[in-house]
PDB file of C-alpha atoms and ligand atoms in Angstrom:
ATOM      1  CA  SER D1447     -11.587  36.602 -30.192  1.00  0.00           C
ATOM      2  CA  LYS D1448     -13.458  37.254 -26.789  1.00  0.00           C
ATOM      3  CA  ALA D1449     -12.056  39.935 -24.511  1.00  0.00           C
ATOM      4  CA  LEU D1450     -13.066  41.178 -21.642  1.00  0.00           C
ATOM      5  CA  GLY D1451     -12.403  44.765 -21.636  1.00  0.00           C
ATOM      6  CA  TYR D1452     -10.051  46.146 -18.780  1.00  0.00           C
ATOM      7  CA  ASN D1453      -8.629  49.741 -17.923  1.00  0.00           C
ATOM      8  CA  ASN D1454      -4.952  48.552 -18.183  1.00  0.00           C
ATOM      9  CA  PHE D1455      -4.799  44.883 -19.533  1.00  0.00           C
ATOM     10  CA  CYS D1456      -6.984  42.425 -21.561  1.00  0.00           C
ATOM     11  CA  LEU D1457      -8.061  38.952 -20.802  1.00  0.00           C
ATOM     12  CA  TYR D1458      -8.014  37.299 -24.214  1.00  0.00           C
ATOM     13  CA  ASP D1459      -8.880  33.858 -25.315  1.00  0.00           C
ATOM     14  CA  ASN D1460      -6.224  33.136 -27.671  1.00  0.00           C
ATOM     15  CA  GLY D1461      -2.850  35.226 -28.052  1.00  0.00           C
ATOM     16  CA  MET D1462      -2.407  35.987 -24.384  1.00  0.00           C
ATOM     17  CA  LYS D1463       0.407  33.957 -23.706  1.00  0.00           C
ATOM     18  CA  GLN D1464       2.405  35.851 -26.283  1.00  0.00           C
ATOM     19  CA  ASP D1465       1.899  39.632 -24.400  1.00  0.00           C
ATOM     20  CA  TYR D1466       4.095  39.257 -21.351  1.00  0.00           C
ATOM     21  CA  ARG D1467       3.122  43.006 -20.446  1.00  0.00           C
ATOM     22  CA  ALA D1468      -0.747  41.782 -20.367  1.00  0.00           C
ATOM     23  CA  GLN D1469       0.517  39.066 -18.133  1.00  0.00           C
ATOM     24  CA  LEU D1470       2.805  41.166 -15.995  1.00  0.00           C
ATOM     25  CA  THR D1471      -0.280  43.429 -15.625  1.00  0.00           C
ATOM     26  CA  LEU D1472      -2.888  40.835 -14.897  1.00  0.00           C
ATOM     27  CA  GLY D1473      -0.242  39.163 -12.568  1.00  0.00           C
ATOM     28  CA  GLY D1474       0.032  42.341 -10.875  1.00  0.00           C
ATOM     29  CA  ALA D1475      -4.231  42.499 -10.468  1.00  0.00           C
ATOM     30  CA  LEU D1476      -3.674  39.061  -9.345  1.00  0.00           C
ATOM     31  CA  ARG D1477      -1.338  39.569  -6.734  1.00  0.00           C
ATOM     32  CA  LYS D1478      -3.831  42.525  -5.428  1.00  0.00           C
ATOM     33  CA  ALA D1479      -6.911  40.255  -5.402  1.00  0.00           C
ATOM     34  CA  ILE D1480      -5.156  37.787  -3.374  1.00  0.00           C
ATOM     35  CA  GLU D1481      -4.829  40.189  -0.864  1.00  0.00           C
ATOM     36  CA  GLU D1482      -7.847  41.667  -0.791  1.00  0.00           C
ATOM     37  CA  GLU D1483      -9.302  38.191  -1.247  1.00  0.00           C
ATOM     38  CA  GLN D1484     -11.460  38.959  -4.239  1.00  0.00           C
ATOM     39  CA  PHE D1485     -12.182  35.407  -4.826  1.00  0.00           C
ATOM     40  CA  GLU D1486     -15.066  33.222  -4.082  1.00  0.00           C
ATOM     41  CA  LEU D1487     -15.718  29.562  -4.261  1.00  0.00           C
ATOM     42  CA  TYR D1488     -19.147  27.963  -5.974  1.00  0.00           C
ATOM     43  CA  TYR D1489     -20.197  24.770  -5.296  1.00  0.00           C
ATOM     44  CA  GLN D1490     -21.457  22.461  -7.943  1.00  0.00           C
ATOM     45  CA  PRO D1491     -23.562  19.353  -6.090  1.00  0.00           C
ATOM     46  CA  LYS D1492     -22.154  15.807  -7.003  1.00  0.00           C
ATOM     47  CA  ILE D1493     -25.408  13.458  -7.603  1.00  0.00           C
ATOM     48  CA  ARG D1494     -26.031   9.783  -6.615  1.00  0.00           C
ATOM     49  CA  LEU D1495     -27.869   8.245  -9.464  1.00  0.00           C
ATOM     50  CA  SER D1496     -29.296   5.264  -7.530  1.00  0.00           C
ATOM     51  CA  ASP D1497     -31.560   7.768  -5.402  1.00  0.00           C
ATOM     52  CA  GLU D1498     -30.767  11.741  -7.114  1.00  0.00           C
ATOM     53  CA  LEU D1499     -29.704  12.936  -3.872  1.00  0.00           C
ATOM     54  CA  THR D1500     -26.892  15.196  -3.348  1.00  0.00           C
ATOM     55  CA  VAL D1501     -23.801  13.353  -1.990  1.00  0.00           C
ATOM     56  CA  GLY D1502     -21.047  16.016  -2.191  1.00  0.00           C
ATOM     57  CA  ALA D1503     -19.956  19.139  -4.152  1.00  0.00           C
ATOM     58  CA  GLU D1504     -16.783  20.212  -6.325  1.00  0.00           C
ATOM     59  CA  ALA D1505     -15.487  23.462  -5.113  1.00  0.00           C
ATOM     60  CA  LEU D1506     -15.139  25.726  -8.018  1.00  0.00           C
ATOM     61  CA  ILE D1507     -12.919  29.246  -7.866  1.00  0.00           C
ATOM     62  CA  ARG D1508     -14.786  32.745  -9.189  1.00  0.00           C
ATOM     63  CA  TRP D1509     -12.653  35.996  -9.133  1.00  0.00           C
ATOM     64  CA  ILE D1510     -15.393  38.682  -8.107  1.00  0.00           C
ATOM     65  CA  HIS D1511     -13.518  41.479  -9.669  1.00  0.00           C
ATOM     66  CA  PRO D1512     -14.834  44.772  -8.134  1.00  0.00           C
ATOM     67  CA  GLU D1513     -14.860  46.359 -11.156  1.00  0.00           C
ATOM     68  CA  HIS D1514     -15.290  43.724 -13.865  1.00  0.00           C
ATOM     69  CA  GLY D1515     -17.432  41.617 -12.413  1.00  0.00           C
ATOM     70  CA  MET D1516     -17.098  37.523 -12.094  1.00  0.00           C
ATOM     71  CA  ILE D1517     -13.928  36.470 -14.069  1.00  0.00           C
ATOM     72  CA  PRO D1518     -13.890  32.192 -14.577  1.00  0.00           C
ATOM     73  CA  PRO D1519     -10.950  30.607 -13.584  1.00  0.00           C
ATOM     74  CA  ASP D1520     -10.051  29.459 -17.266  1.00  0.00           C
ATOM     75  CA  LYS D1521      -9.138  33.271 -17.504  1.00  0.00           C
ATOM     76  CA  PHE D1522      -6.641  32.999 -14.179  1.00  0.00           C
ATOM     77  CA  ILE D1523      -5.577  30.049 -13.335  1.00  0.00           C
ATOM     78  CA  PRO D1524      -2.748  29.216 -16.215  1.00  0.00           C
ATOM     79  CA  ILE D1525      -1.668  32.923 -15.371  1.00  0.00           C
ATOM     80  CA  ALA D1526      -1.374  32.048 -11.263  1.00  0.00           C
ATOM     81  CA  GLU D1527       0.775  29.038 -12.257  1.00  0.00           C
ATOM     82  CA  GLU D1528       2.649  30.654 -14.314  1.00  0.00           C
ATOM     83  CA  THR D1529       3.232  33.765 -11.596  1.00  0.00           C
ATOM     84  CA  GLY D1530       3.385  31.244  -8.698  1.00  0.00           C
ATOM     85  CA  LEU D1531       0.630  33.244  -7.339  1.00  0.00           C
ATOM     86  CA  ILE D1532      -0.961  29.684  -7.452  1.00  0.00           C
ATOM     87  CA  LEU D1533       0.522  28.820  -4.211  1.00  0.00           C
ATOM     88  CA  PRO D1534      -1.171  31.403  -2.048  1.00  0.00           C
ATOM     89  CA  LEU D1535      -4.065  31.263  -4.532  1.00  0.00           C
ATOM     90  CA  GLY D1536      -4.305  27.446  -4.061  1.00  0.00           C
ATOM     91  CA  GLU D1537      -3.675  27.780  -0.138  1.00  0.00           C
ATOM     92  CA  TRP D1538      -7.242  30.371   0.051  1.00  0.00           C
ATOM     93  CA  VAL D1539      -8.864  27.659  -1.686  1.00  0.00           C
ATOM     94  CA  ILE D1540      -7.739  24.611   0.578  1.00  0.00           C
ATOM     95  CA  LYS D1541      -8.402  26.511   4.141  1.00  0.00           C
ATOM     96  CA  ARG D1542     -11.922  28.385   2.633  1.00  0.00           C
ATOM     97  CA  ALA D1543     -13.279  24.996   1.674  1.00  0.00           C
ATOM     98  CA  CYS D1544     -12.169  23.515   4.982  1.00  0.00           C
ATOM     99  CA  HIS D1545     -13.969  26.638   6.867  1.00  0.00           C
ATOM    100  CA  GLN D1546     -16.889  25.886   4.240  1.00  0.00           C
ATOM    101  CA  LEU D1547     -17.242  22.438   5.544  1.00  0.00           C
ATOM    102  CA  LYS D1548     -17.054  23.226   9.022  1.00  0.00           C
ATOM    103  CA  GLU D1549     -19.744  26.001   8.472  1.00  0.00           C
ATOM    104  CA  TRP D1550     -21.997  23.132   6.801  1.00  0.00           C
ATOM    105  CA  ARG D1551     -21.586  21.570   9.760  1.00  0.00           C
ATOM    106  CA  GLU D1552     -22.691  24.136  12.324  1.00  0.00           C
ATOM    107  CA  ALA D1553     -26.138  24.895  10.192  1.00  0.00           C
ATOM    108  CA  GLY D1554     -27.144  21.559  10.676  1.00  0.00           C
ATOM    109  CA  HIS D1555     -26.524  20.359   7.120  1.00  0.00           C
ATOM    110  CA  PRO D1556     -26.744  16.352   6.826  1.00  0.00           C
ATOM    111  CA  PRO D1557     -22.519  15.948   5.672  1.00  0.00           C
ATOM    112  CA  ILE D1558     -21.644  15.986   2.446  1.00  0.00           C
ATOM    113  CA  SER D1559     -17.871  15.489   1.497  1.00  0.00           C
ATOM    114  CA  LEU D1560     -16.830  18.573  -0.696  1.00  0.00           C
ATOM    115  CA  SER D1561     -13.805  18.169  -3.497  1.00  0.00           C
ATOM    116  CA  VAL D1562     -11.061  21.217  -4.228  1.00  0.00           C
ATOM    117  CA  ASN D1563      -9.207  21.068  -7.667  1.00  0.00           C
ATOM    118  CA  LEU D1564      -5.153  21.170  -7.057  1.00  0.00           C
ATOM    119  CA  SER D1565      -2.689  22.131  -9.982  1.00  0.00           C
ATOM    120  CA  GLY D1566       0.676  20.791 -10.848  1.00  0.00           C
ATOM    121  CA  ARG D1567       2.536  23.222  -9.308  1.00  0.00           C
ATOM    122  CA  GLN D1568       0.335  23.265  -5.910  1.00  0.00           C
ATOM    123  CA  PHE D1569       0.495  19.467  -5.881  1.00  0.00           C
ATOM    124  CA  MET D1570       4.205  19.842  -5.836  1.00  0.00           C
ATOM    125  CA  GLN D1571       4.938  21.743  -3.274  1.00  0.00           C
ATOM    126  CA  SER D1572       6.704  20.181  -0.136  1.00  0.00           C
ATOM    127  CA  ASP D1573       4.575  21.620   2.334  1.00  0.00           C
ATOM    128  CA  LEU D1574       1.120  20.849   0.756  1.00  0.00           C
ATOM    129  CA  VAL D1575       0.506  18.016   2.996  1.00  0.00           C
ATOM    130  CA  GLU D1576       1.106  19.889   6.288  1.00  0.00           C
ATOM    131  CA  MET D1577      -0.629  22.529   4.972  1.00  0.00           C
ATOM    132  CA  VAL D1578      -3.759  20.369   4.653  1.00  0.00           C
ATOM    133  CA  ARG D1579      -3.312  18.599   8.207  1.00  0.00           C
ATOM    134  CA  ALA D1580      -3.017  22.004   9.687  1.00  0.00           C
ATOM    135  CA  THR D1581      -6.204  23.709   8.330  1.00  0.00           C
ATOM    136  CA  LEU D1582      -8.065  20.662   8.697  1.00  0.00           C
ATOM    137  CA  ALA D1583      -6.760  20.283  12.653  1.00  0.00           C
ATOM    138  CA  GLU D1584      -7.528  24.178  13.106  1.00  0.00           C
ATOM    139  CA  THR D1585     -11.011  23.645  11.654  1.00  0.00           C
ATOM    140  CA  GLY D1586     -12.136  20.230  13.275  1.00  0.00           C
ATOM    141  CA  VAL D1587     -13.233  18.939  10.194  1.00  0.00           C
ATOM    142  CA  ASP D1588     -13.703  15.440   9.599  1.00  0.00           C
ATOM    143  CA  PRO D1589     -10.713  14.932   6.518  1.00  0.00           C
ATOM    144  CA  LYS D1590     -13.264  12.321   5.273  1.00  0.00           C
ATOM    145  CA  TYR D1591     -15.192  14.929   3.749  1.00  0.00           C
ATOM    146  CA  LEU D1592     -12.308  16.746   1.809  1.00  0.00           C
ATOM    147  CA  GLU D1593     -11.688  15.459  -1.424  1.00  0.00           C
ATOM    148  CA  LEU D1594      -8.861  16.326  -3.951  1.00  0.00           C
ATOM    149  CA  GLU D1595      -9.273  16.369  -7.212  1.00  0.00           C
ATOM    150  CA  LEU D1596      -5.882  15.555  -9.060  1.00  0.00           C
ATOM    151  CA  THR D1597      -4.996  15.229 -12.962  1.00  0.00           C
ATOM    152  CA  GLU D1598      -3.598  12.404 -14.451  1.00  0.00           C
ATOM    153  CA  SER D1599      -0.355  14.505 -16.063  1.00  0.00           C
ATOM    154  CA  MET D1600       0.228  15.488 -12.440  1.00  0.00           C
ATOM    155  CA  LEU D1601       0.434  11.870 -11.143  1.00  0.00           C
ATOM    156  CA  MET D1602       2.733  11.132 -14.167  1.00  0.00           C
ATOM    157  CA  ALA D1603       5.094  14.117 -13.302  1.00  0.00           C
ATOM    158  CA  ASP D1604       7.318  12.338 -10.969  1.00  0.00           C
ATOM    159  CA  ALA D1605       6.002   8.598 -10.299  1.00  0.00           C
ATOM    160  CA  GLN D1606       7.734   7.921  -6.579  1.00  0.00           C
ATOM    161  CA  GLN D1607       7.294  11.354  -5.026  1.00  0.00           C
ATOM    162  CA  THR D1608       3.760  11.468  -6.234  1.00  0.00           C
ATOM    163  CA  ILE D1609       3.004   7.773  -4.820  1.00  0.00           C
ATOM    164  CA  GLU D1610       4.493   9.452  -1.403  1.00  0.00           C
ATOM    165  CA  LYS D1611       2.681  12.215  -1.636  1.00  0.00           C
ATOM    166  CA  LEU D1612      -0.692  10.836  -2.360  1.00  0.00           C
ATOM    167  CA  HIS D1613      -0.076   8.333   0.649  1.00  0.00           C
ATOM    168  CA  GLY D1614       0.320  11.167   2.877  1.00  0.00           C
ATOM    169  CA  PHE D1615      -2.930  12.542   2.059  1.00  0.00           C
ATOM    170  CA  ARG D1616      -4.352   9.014   2.530  1.00  0.00           C
ATOM    171  CA  LYS D1617      -3.002   9.092   6.013  1.00  0.00           C
ATOM    172  CA  LEU D1618      -4.947  12.233   6.778  1.00  0.00           C
ATOM    173  CA  GLY D1619      -8.106  10.469   5.650  1.00  0.00           C
ATOM    174  CA  LEU D1620      -8.698  12.569   2.461  1.00  0.00           C
ATOM    175  CA  THR D1621     -10.190  11.244  -0.450  1.00  0.00           C
ATOM    176  CA  LEU D1622      -8.452  11.347  -4.137  1.00  0.00           C
ATOM    177  CA  SER D1623      -9.921  11.460  -7.102  1.00  0.00           C
ATOM    178  CA  ILE D1624      -8.497  11.784 -10.827  1.00  0.00           C
ATOM    179  CA  ASP D1625     -10.325  14.912 -12.678  1.00  0.00           C
ATOM    180  CA  ASP D1626     -10.600  14.943 -16.605  1.00  0.00           C
ATOM    181  CA  PHE D1627     -10.033  11.073 -16.855  1.00  0.00           C
ATOM    182  CA  GLY D1628      -9.328   9.714 -20.195  1.00  0.00           C
ATOM    183  CA  THR D1629      -7.836  13.166 -21.469  1.00  0.00           C
ATOM    184  CA  GLY D1630      -4.155  12.235 -20.193  1.00  0.00           C
ATOM    185  CA  TYR D1631      -2.061   9.296 -21.119  1.00  0.00           C
ATOM    186  CA  SER D1632      -2.346   6.877 -18.400  1.00  0.00           C
ATOM    187  CA  SER D1633      -4.589   3.568 -18.165  1.00  0.00           C
ATOM    188  CA  LEU D1634      -6.515   2.529 -15.721  1.00  0.00           C
ATOM    189  CA  ALA D1635      -3.949  -0.511 -15.190  1.00  0.00           C
ATOM    190  CA  TYR D1636      -1.065   2.181 -14.235  1.00  0.00           C
ATOM    191  CA  LEU D1637      -3.617   4.434 -12.113  1.00  0.00           C
ATOM    192  CA  LYS D1638      -3.753   1.516 -10.240  1.00  0.00           C
ATOM    193  CA  LYS D1639      -0.257   1.954  -8.724  1.00  0.00           C
ATOM    194  CA  PHE D1640      -1.428   5.323  -6.639  1.00  0.00           C
ATOM    195  CA  PRO D1641      -3.950   5.301  -4.024  1.00  0.00           C
ATOM    196  CA  ILE D1642      -6.890   6.806  -5.515  1.00  0.00           C
ATOM    197  CA  GLN D1643     -10.632   6.073  -4.760  1.00  0.00           C
ATOM    198  CA  THR D1644     -12.525   8.157  -7.698  1.00  0.00           C
ATOM    199  CA  LEU D1645     -12.239   8.805 -11.296  1.00  0.00           C
ATOM    200  CA  LYS D1646     -14.314  11.461 -13.017  1.00  0.00           C
ATOM    201  CA  ILE D1647     -14.892  10.580 -16.449  1.00  0.00           C
ATOM    202  CA  ASP D1648     -14.116  14.026 -18.311  1.00  0.00           C
ATOM    203  CA  ARG D1649     -17.414  15.673 -19.862  1.00  0.00           C
ATOM    204  CA  SER D1650     -15.818  15.756 -23.573  1.00  0.00           C
ATOM    205  CA  PHE D1651     -16.725  11.857 -22.935  1.00  0.00           C
ATOM    206  CA  VAL D1652     -20.020  12.699 -21.870  1.00  0.00           C
ATOM    207  CA  SER D1653     -21.623  15.052 -24.061  1.00  0.00           C
ATOM    208  CA  ASP D1654     -22.149  12.655 -26.871  1.00  0.00           C
ATOM    209  CA  LEU D1655     -23.163   9.995 -24.599  1.00  0.00           C
ATOM    210  CA  GLY D1656     -26.272   7.998 -26.637  1.00  0.00           C
ATOM    211  CA  ILE D1657     -25.048   9.635 -29.908  1.00  0.00           C
ATOM    212  CA  ASP D1658     -21.430   8.751 -30.198  1.00  0.00           C
ATOM    213  CA  ALA D1659     -21.102   5.059 -30.505  1.00  0.00           C
ATOM    214  CA  ASP D1660     -17.427   5.959 -29.517  1.00  0.00           C
ATOM    215  CA  ASP D1661     -17.865   7.436 -26.847  1.00  0.00           C
ATOM    216  CA  ASP D1662     -20.583   5.269 -25.398  1.00  0.00           C
ATOM    217  CA  ALA D1663     -17.675   2.411 -25.846  1.00  0.00           C
ATOM    218  CA  ILE D1664     -15.295   4.094 -23.947  1.00  0.00           C
ATOM    219  CA  VAL D1665     -17.714   5.427 -21.072  1.00  0.00           C
ATOM    220  CA  LYS D1666     -18.949   1.789 -20.645  1.00  0.00           C
ATOM    221  CA  ALA D1667     -15.463   0.327 -20.515  1.00  0.00           C
ATOM    222  CA  THR D1668     -14.011   2.961 -18.446  1.00  0.00           C
ATOM    223  CA  ILE D1669     -16.886   2.282 -15.786  1.00  0.00           C
ATOM    224  CA  ALA D1670     -16.807  -1.440 -15.803  1.00  0.00           C
ATOM    225  CA  MET D1671     -13.321  -1.407 -15.400  1.00  0.00           C
ATOM    226  CA  ALA D1672     -13.031   1.230 -12.584  1.00  0.00           C
ATOM    227  CA  ASN D1673     -15.876  -0.963 -10.811  1.00  0.00           C
ATOM    228  CA  SER D1674     -14.109  -3.901 -11.186  1.00  0.00           C
ATOM    229  CA  LEU D1675     -10.892  -2.095  -9.542  1.00  0.00           C
ATOM    230  CA  ASN D1676     -13.308  -0.712  -6.946  1.00  0.00           C
ATOM    231  CA  LEU D1677     -12.809   2.842  -7.915  1.00  0.00           C
ATOM    232  CA  LYS D1678     -16.006   5.100  -7.839  1.00  0.00           C
ATOM    233  CA  VAL D1679     -17.131   6.609 -11.054  1.00  0.00           C
ATOM    234  CA  ILE D1680     -18.702  10.185 -11.424  1.00  0.00           C
ATOM    235  CA  ALA D1681     -19.603  11.686 -14.699  1.00  0.00           C
ATOM    236  CA  GLU D1682     -18.962  15.210 -15.286  1.00  0.00           C
ATOM    237  CA  GLY D1683     -20.629  17.540 -17.516  1.00  0.00           C
ATOM    238  CA  VAL D1684     -24.255  15.734 -17.659  1.00  0.00           C
ATOM    239  CA  GLU D1685     -26.929  17.895 -19.188  1.00  0.00           C
ATOM    240  CA  SER D1686     -29.708  15.684 -20.205  1.00  0.00           C
ATOM    241  CA  ARG D1687     -32.105  12.857 -19.161  1.00  0.00           C
ATOM    242  CA  SER D1688     -31.038  10.679 -22.023  1.00  0.00           C
ATOM    243  CA  GLN D1689     -27.444  10.728 -20.721  1.00  0.00           C
ATOM    244  CA  ILE D1690     -28.550   9.652 -17.247  1.00  0.00           C
ATOM    245  CA  ASP D1691     -30.031   6.816 -18.975  1.00  0.00           C
ATOM    246  CA  VAL D1692     -27.180   5.544 -20.692  1.00  0.00           C
ATOM    247  CA  LEU D1693     -24.834   6.257 -17.643  1.00  0.00           C
ATOM    248  CA  ASN D1694     -27.555   4.056 -15.219  1.00  0.00           C
ATOM    249  CA  ASP D1695     -27.194   1.435 -17.530  1.00  0.00           C
ATOM    250  CA  TYR D1696     -23.276   1.335 -17.468  1.00  0.00           C
ATOM    251  CA  GLN D1697     -23.900   1.276 -13.695  1.00  0.00           C
ATOM    252  CA  CYS D1698     -21.972   4.633 -12.800  1.00  0.00           C
ATOM    253  CA  GLU D1699     -22.370   5.813  -9.349  1.00  0.00           C
ATOM    254  CA  GLU D1700     -22.510   9.472  -9.390  1.00  0.00           C
ATOM    255  CA  VAL D1701     -22.959  12.466 -11.466  1.00  0.00           C
ATOM    256  CA  GLN D1702     -22.279  16.122 -12.257  1.00  0.00           C
ATOM    257  CA  GLY D1703     -23.827  18.837 -14.457  1.00  0.00           C
ATOM    258  CA  TYR D1704     -26.054  21.392 -15.509  1.00  0.00           C
ATOM    259  CA  LEU D1705     -29.184  18.945 -15.555  1.00  0.00           C
ATOM    260  CA  PHE D1706     -28.935  19.029 -12.019  1.00  0.00           C
ATOM    261  CA  ALA D1707     -27.220  22.248 -11.016  1.00  0.00           C
ATOM    262  CA  LYS D1708     -24.842  24.623 -11.880  1.00  0.00           C
ATOM    263  CA  PRO D1709     -22.319  25.910  -9.447  1.00  0.00           C
ATOM    264  CA  MET D1710     -23.995  28.247  -6.882  1.00  0.00           C
ATOM    265  CA  ASN D1711     -22.242  30.626  -4.300  1.00  0.00           C
ATOM    266  CA  ASN D1712     -22.261  29.580  -0.640  1.00  0.00           C
ATOM    267  CA  ILE D1713     -25.812  31.317   0.274  1.00  0.00           C
ATOM    268  CA  ASP D1714     -27.667  29.707  -2.802  1.00  0.00           C
ATOM    269  CA  PHE D1715     -25.938  26.525  -2.338  1.00  0.00           C
ATOM    270  CA  SER D1716     -26.899  26.601   1.475  1.00  0.00           C
ATOM    271  CA  SER D1717     -30.549  27.285   0.275  1.00  0.00           C
ATOM    272  CA  TYR D1718     -30.252  23.990  -1.989  1.00  0.00           C
ATOM    273  CA  LEU D1719     -29.139  22.107   0.748  1.00  0.00           C
ATOM    274  CA  SER D1720     -31.744  23.272   3.077  1.00  0.00           C
ATOM    275  CA  ALA D1721     -34.209  22.135   0.042  1.00  0.00           C
ATOM    276  CA  GLN D1722     -32.819  18.723  -0.321  1.00  0.00           C
ATOM    277  CA  SER D1723     -33.198  17.568   3.341  1.00  0.00           C
ATOM    278  CA  GLN D1724     -36.885  19.024   3.380  1.00  0.00           C
ATOM    279  CA  ASN D1725     -37.769  16.124   1.056  1.00  0.00           C
TER     280      ASN D1725
HETATM  281  P1  LIG L1033     -12.784  20.897 -14.000  1.00  0.00           P
HETATM  282  O1  LIG L1033     -12.526  20.673 -12.601  1.00  0.00           O
HETATM  283  O2  LIG L1033     -13.094  20.062 -14.959  1.00  0.00           O
HETATM  284  O3  LIG L1033     -14.225  21.386 -13.831  1.00  0.00           O
HETATM  285  C1  LIG L1033     -15.419  21.285 -14.309  1.00  0.00           C
HETATM  286  C2  LIG L1033     -15.886  22.603 -15.043  1.00  0.00           C
HETATM  287  O4  LIG L1033     -17.334  22.342 -15.920  1.00  0.00           O
HETATM  288  C3  LIG L1033     -16.585  23.890 -14.092  1.00  0.00           C
HETATM  289  O5  LIG L1033     -16.028  25.416 -14.780  1.00  0.00           O
HETATM  290  C4  LIG L1033     -17.946  23.441 -14.318  1.00  0.00           C
HETATM  291  O6  LIG L1033     -18.805  24.636 -13.687  1.00  0.00           O
HETATM  292  C5  LIG L1033     -18.302  23.273 -15.662  1.00  0.00           C
HETATM  293  N1  LIG L1033     -19.391  22.319 -15.701  1.00  0.00           N
HETATM  294  C6  LIG L1033     -20.051  21.371 -14.498  1.00  0.00           C
HETATM  295  N2  LIG L1033     -21.286  21.240 -15.207  1.00  0.00           N
HETATM  296  C7  LIG L1033     -21.372  21.101 -16.514  1.00  0.00           C
HETATM  297  C8  LIG L1033     -22.130  21.015 -17.592  1.00  0.00           C
HETATM  298  O7  LIG L1033     -23.177  20.170 -17.394  1.00  0.00           O
HETATM  299  N3  LIG L1033     -21.562  21.541 -18.912  1.00  0.00           N
HETATM  300  C9  LIG L1033     -21.040  22.440 -19.001  1.00  0.00           C
HETATM  301  N4  LIG L1033     -20.908  22.925 -20.429  1.00  0.00           N
HETATM  302  N5  LIG L1033     -19.706  22.668 -18.284  1.00  0.00           N
HETATM  303  C10 LIG L1033     -20.390  21.855 -17.121  1.00  0.00           C
HETATM  304  P2  LIG L1033     -15.501  26.277 -14.446  1.00  0.00           P
HETATM  305  O8  LIG L1033     -16.040  26.491 -13.097  1.00  0.00           O
HETATM  306  O9  LIG L1033     -15.434  27.345 -15.073  1.00  0.00           O
HETATM  307  O10 LIG L1033     -13.689  25.485 -13.894  1.00  0.00           O
HETATM  308  C11 LIG L1033     -12.916  25.619 -15.131  1.00  0.00           C
HETATM  309  C12 LIG L1033     -11.953  24.960 -14.509  1.00  0.00           C
HETATM  310  O11 LIG L1033     -10.630  26.082 -13.861  1.00  0.00           O
HETATM  311  C13 LIG L1033     -11.675  23.320 -13.809  1.00  0.00           C
HETATM  312  O12 LIG L1033     -12.327  22.442 -14.609  1.00  0.00           O
HETATM  313  C14 LIG L1033     -10.456  23.362 -13.457  1.00  0.00           C
HETATM  314  O13 LIG L1033      -9.771  22.753 -14.035  1.00  0.00           O
HETATM  315  C15 LIG L1033     -10.010  24.944 -12.812  1.00  0.00           C
HETATM  316  N6  LIG L1033     -10.282  25.114 -11.668  1.00  0.00           N
HETATM  317  C16 LIG L1033     -11.739  25.699 -11.108  1.00  0.00           C
HETATM  318  N7  LIG L1033     -11.392  25.950  -9.722  1.00  0.00           N
HETATM  319  C17 LIG L1033     -10.372  26.171  -9.413  1.00  0.00           C
HETATM  320  C18 LIG L1033      -9.556  25.892  -8.233  1.00  0.00           C
HETATM  321  O14 LIG L1033      -9.651  26.272  -7.288  1.00  0.00           O
HETATM  322  N8  LIG L1033      -8.036  25.561  -8.418  1.00  0.00           N
HETATM  323  C19 LIG L1033      -7.469  25.136  -9.448  1.00  0.00           C
HETATM  324  N9  LIG L1033      -6.320  25.024  -9.166  1.00  0.00           N
HETATM  325  N10 LIG L1033      -8.322  25.057 -10.325  1.00  0.00           N
HETATM  326  C20 LIG L1033      -9.460  25.812 -10.504  1.00  0.00           C
HETATM  327 CA1  LIG L1034     -12.608  19.087 -11.302  1.00  0.00          CA
HETATM  328 CA1  LIG L1035     -13.096  17.644 -14.483  1.00  0.00          CA
HETATM  329 CA1  LIG L1036     -17.338  12.358 -29.566  1.00  0.00          CA
END
């Protein structure tokens, strides 16, 4: 398996769960990284298909390790979850995202929304709604520009408490989105019980659009039902024009993917926004 070479620990694609010592060491490195803020948010544009303009972005965390360089979230979010470090890390993400929205506004960029990913353990945190409220108040950001990306499994865990929490966010004025839609066990009809505004169709259904008839059928039906339930649909992982043609046919509203842009650091993303508003 692929391994990143480390002084005193290794990050493996497979088999890491069994290596308790490696996890302890990585947990220690993560703890230090949080104290020293060795993280950055990268931003990937969300494109509206009707005019192909950027109407939002997704914040994606990167660990910029002083010796080992950039470490992708798949390598450390699971350990952050297991060790509980996801709570301070997730709080950092929300604060950084709100400050970023404030910086974009102050730089005079046309307003766009910014979504952040929540982890399951973070979503269970009892004071999460209050923390988000306080951060919005502190930064003066209009809550309608902050979006939370949740997964189906997070919503299914404890239905009643979940619904209350979602309503708490809605009362603040946030937008709520279901990430990786279609990979969990929920149905659209069931999701209607939750105050959700957006569905993100998982990349695994998008990659073979126009090639795999099953994927075409799934995506078409998902978009049609979502549209009739007044949910916005965004397709993720769009890499080709032929996928865009299919998604336009099915009346998908927004897309995200390498075809338009990869996630960028704040400097590159700011240049990207400036270039777009000059067109
Ligand atoms: P996700 O939320 O499903 O994010 C989409 C992932 O797909 C990102 O990977 C993004 O860079 C990648 N992607 C976007 N467009 C394309 C494309 O056209 N082709 C391909 N092949 N990939 C594309 P990334 O940044 O490595 O993030 C991986 C996962 O890590 C995320 O999946 C999310 O679950 C998690 N994650 C990222 N940032 C955070 C965070 O701040 N908090 C939490 N809790 N999780 C995060
Ligand atoms: Ca996401
Ligand atoms: Ca996703
Ligand atoms: Ca397939």
